[in-house]
């Protein structure tokens, strides 16, 4: 080998760059693992491979770097396998963690199983958190107001004898709230013993009961209500009835707060007043009435034990049966008896009843409740009665309509249950036998109305308002706009016997104030179409300067007749002239004194005396009652008292005064008794020779018919008319042909109804006689009547005259233009022009072929209703 190609190795210190490279290469070779001699790159110890230049040096360096990296990786793996043991041997004890989870020193699944200490700590922490949250919630929660629905109540109406008539009102719930003191101790004891024995001492909740209810709801089990009385009161009065977890939580917190802030008496009374007892009854008072027909304060311990039982589920504990196969009458009765006996036992166990008392009630037997009554409603006559009572309360007391509609009132009326049934039966009997709308067009839309009043007290004992208050909304016993015709004539006679006729020949200084009191024996011209005269004898002229010739029914002429005879046969001409002679203003005055209201009276034109006014049946019966009471007048009334929560908030004390002079009233009665005995009212004669006085009435065009009459004990008015109350433009219709009769008079169907009702209503009552009248006034000869008796003075009426009374003007009316009744609602008393009231164009006029009453739909004014100040509409 040439010398210049192989150089000996030089030291790094003095060899420069070449030496540095050789040193690096040498280091790389030493880092590589050694091999056996046979496979080594070196032939012998310390013998090197021959040097291969710079390129070879770079390759050698790269190979060494790769081997070093591989060696480092192997060393790291070895450390990972034995690292923890080496650390434990070489590093000392491990540092503890605050929460040893996953658990140290455990392997596999055991590392994830908490220790008992950890479980206990977690539970205590969670409980503490819940307690803290509950404390915050209780501090923030407020007791909500009682739900408005829990305050809505019904009004309870009672008959005159104190029995319950109906539960009705604006609310949907049958509830009457009573005070704690009105709930008997026996009822309170029964409920506490059966439902919550610790009620008087507990904080208002039962934690175990709540937990049980929450668990059942969370797991889909049966839902449960609050287990304490406080919780049930909160649920009933302050929360909804939904069965949800959120509602249950609210109930819990509110119950705790209520238990801490509300008196136990208030809670118990609230619960018993809001709980549902079945039969539509909410609250203990309604339940007491529904099951035992008595006020709750009169409940016995045995009855209270039963009522506490139905709180457990009325559908399953009402002996009358419930809904579902499991709620048969027999099954319910057995459950109710068992629960009742158990409740009595619980009362003994809780020291709320002695064993001897329990034995007594068990010996008396199960207190079987009455059978359920049909659901209360305003159907039939009930709606008319309740509306009448409501109107009276609002008009005469300090209870507003809004307050009354909120309910909770106990209203004691004057209505006689038995007489109500008798009056309705009498109307239905006549209607069923005679009115057949399916056969006759003239029988369609026939209406009846009536009222019965006690003369000496003014109490309204019965009414007939229409077929059904839920179908026919206008109360026909109250204001309807129906004219009363000749039933008004007694007020003309009253005015004549009270004020007298004006005397134009009296002293000049007195002028028309010089008057002569009239006797019933006074005579007037009863001929047909007699010319109407003014009080001074001059011809009466209307505003168009036309004379008026009044007609009689059937154009009959009677000659000179006494006023007694004119009333007996209801002759028109004497009474229209008598009204002018007295003054229609005086006639109006006496009508009001008798009990009619000014709002229901027409304009005082001459035809006013023939009944163009439209007083209600109630007011007409009351005014006739004034005659029966010998002139003492009492306004008709319907409500004796009103109570709320045991306190009386309204009581009506009727005022009675001498409305008509006694001798005048008795003379009117004598004349009207003659009408029933011998005149147009013979069909109203009562059984058993019982005396009766009354008057028939029919209006122009045969559009209404009346009979009003009385005995000393009872006064009744019955009206009949035709009107389509569903029509947009309502008007009174003629009754020619109605009921198969040529025309309808007061002596026909109205008198028949009156008789049927009065016979039944007075059955068994004492037969009382009217007082004998004193002589009164002087015999006056009006309208040219002669003082010399004539054969026509006391005519012997034919059978036709008695059966078909001539109370009204002729049926041959002129052809007037459209009347108000054809263009507006006839039920509205305000629907008229003042100039047209009662007299069309202001009074009688024309050629005598009709009366001014044709053009008047009824009285005007804003009052209308029998109450005065009411509009008379229901």
PDB file of C-alpha atoms in Angstrom, residues 453-456 594 621-633 660 662 665-666 668-669 672 693 709-716 768-771:
ATOM      1  CA  UNK A 453    -151.053  37.767  45.652  1.00  0.00           C
ATOM      2  CA  UNK A 454    -152.193  37.732  49.275  1.00  0.00           C
ATOM      3  CA  UNK A 455    -154.374  40.858  49.719  1.00  0.00           C
ATOM      4  CA  UNK A 456    -153.569  41.496  53.377  1.00  0.00           C
ATOM      5  CA  UNK A 594    -154.596  50.952  44.408  1.00  0.00           C
ATOM      6  CA  UNK A 621    -153.449  41.215  41.087  1.00  0.00           C
ATOM      7  CA  UNK A 622    -151.967  43.457  43.764  1.00  0.00           C
ATOM      8  CA  UNK A 623    -154.275  46.359  42.920  1.00  0.00           C
ATOM      9  CA  UNK A 624    -157.345  44.117  43.003  1.00  0.00           C
ATOM     10  CA  UNK A 625    -155.997  42.833  46.310  1.00  0.00           C
ATOM     11  CA  UNK A 626    -156.334  46.377  47.633  1.00  0.00           C
ATOM     12  CA  UNK A 627    -160.101  46.141  47.070  1.00  0.00           C
ATOM     13  CA  UNK A 628    -160.112  42.758  48.829  1.00  0.00           C
ATOM     14  CA  UNK A 629    -158.212  44.248  51.805  1.00  0.00           C
ATOM     15  CA  UNK A 630    -160.867  46.993  52.223  1.00  0.00           C
ATOM     16  CA  UNK A 631    -158.623  49.632  50.732  1.00  0.00           C
ATOM     17  CA  UNK A 632    -155.381  48.807  52.533  1.00  0.00           C
ATOM     18  CA  UNK A 633    -152.648  48.786  49.933  1.00  0.00           C
ATOM     19  CA  UNK A 660    -158.361  53.655  48.914  1.00  0.00           C
ATOM     20  CA  UNK A 662    -162.558  51.684  53.027  1.00  0.00           C
ATOM     21  CA  UNK A 665    -163.164  49.732  48.271  1.00  0.00           C
ATOM     22  CA  UNK A 666    -166.073  47.798  49.730  1.00  0.00           C
ATOM     23  CA  UNK A 668    -166.179  48.403  44.357  1.00  0.00           C
ATOM     24  CA  UNK A 669    -166.022  44.840  45.710  1.00  0.00           C
ATOM     25  CA  UNK A 672    -167.388  43.294  41.100  1.00  0.00           C
ATOM     26  CA  UNK A 693    -165.331  39.386  42.912  1.00  0.00           C
ATOM     27  CA  UNK A 709    -160.538  38.633  40.632  1.00  0.00           C
ATOM     28  CA  UNK A 710    -160.246  37.936  44.322  1.00  0.00           C
ATOM     29  CA  UNK A 711    -161.609  36.498  47.511  1.00  0.00           C
ATOM     30  CA  UNK A 712    -160.795  37.953  50.935  1.00  0.00           C
ATOM     31  CA  UNK A 713    -157.745  35.630  51.088  1.00  0.00           C
ATOM     32  CA  UNK A 714    -156.331  35.645  47.566  1.00  0.00           C
ATOM     33  CA  UNK A 715    -156.161  37.911  44.507  1.00  0.00           C
ATOM     34  CA  UNK A 716    -155.236  36.553  41.077  1.00  0.00           C
ATOM     35  CA  UNK A 768    -164.979  34.123  54.063  1.00  0.00           C
ATOM     36  CA  UNK A 769    -167.601  36.716  53.148  1.00  0.00           C
ATOM     37  CA  UNK A 770    -166.947  40.170  51.807  1.00  0.00           C
ATOM     38  CA  UNK A 771    -167.871  43.081  54.089  1.00  0.00           C
TER      39      UNK A 771
END
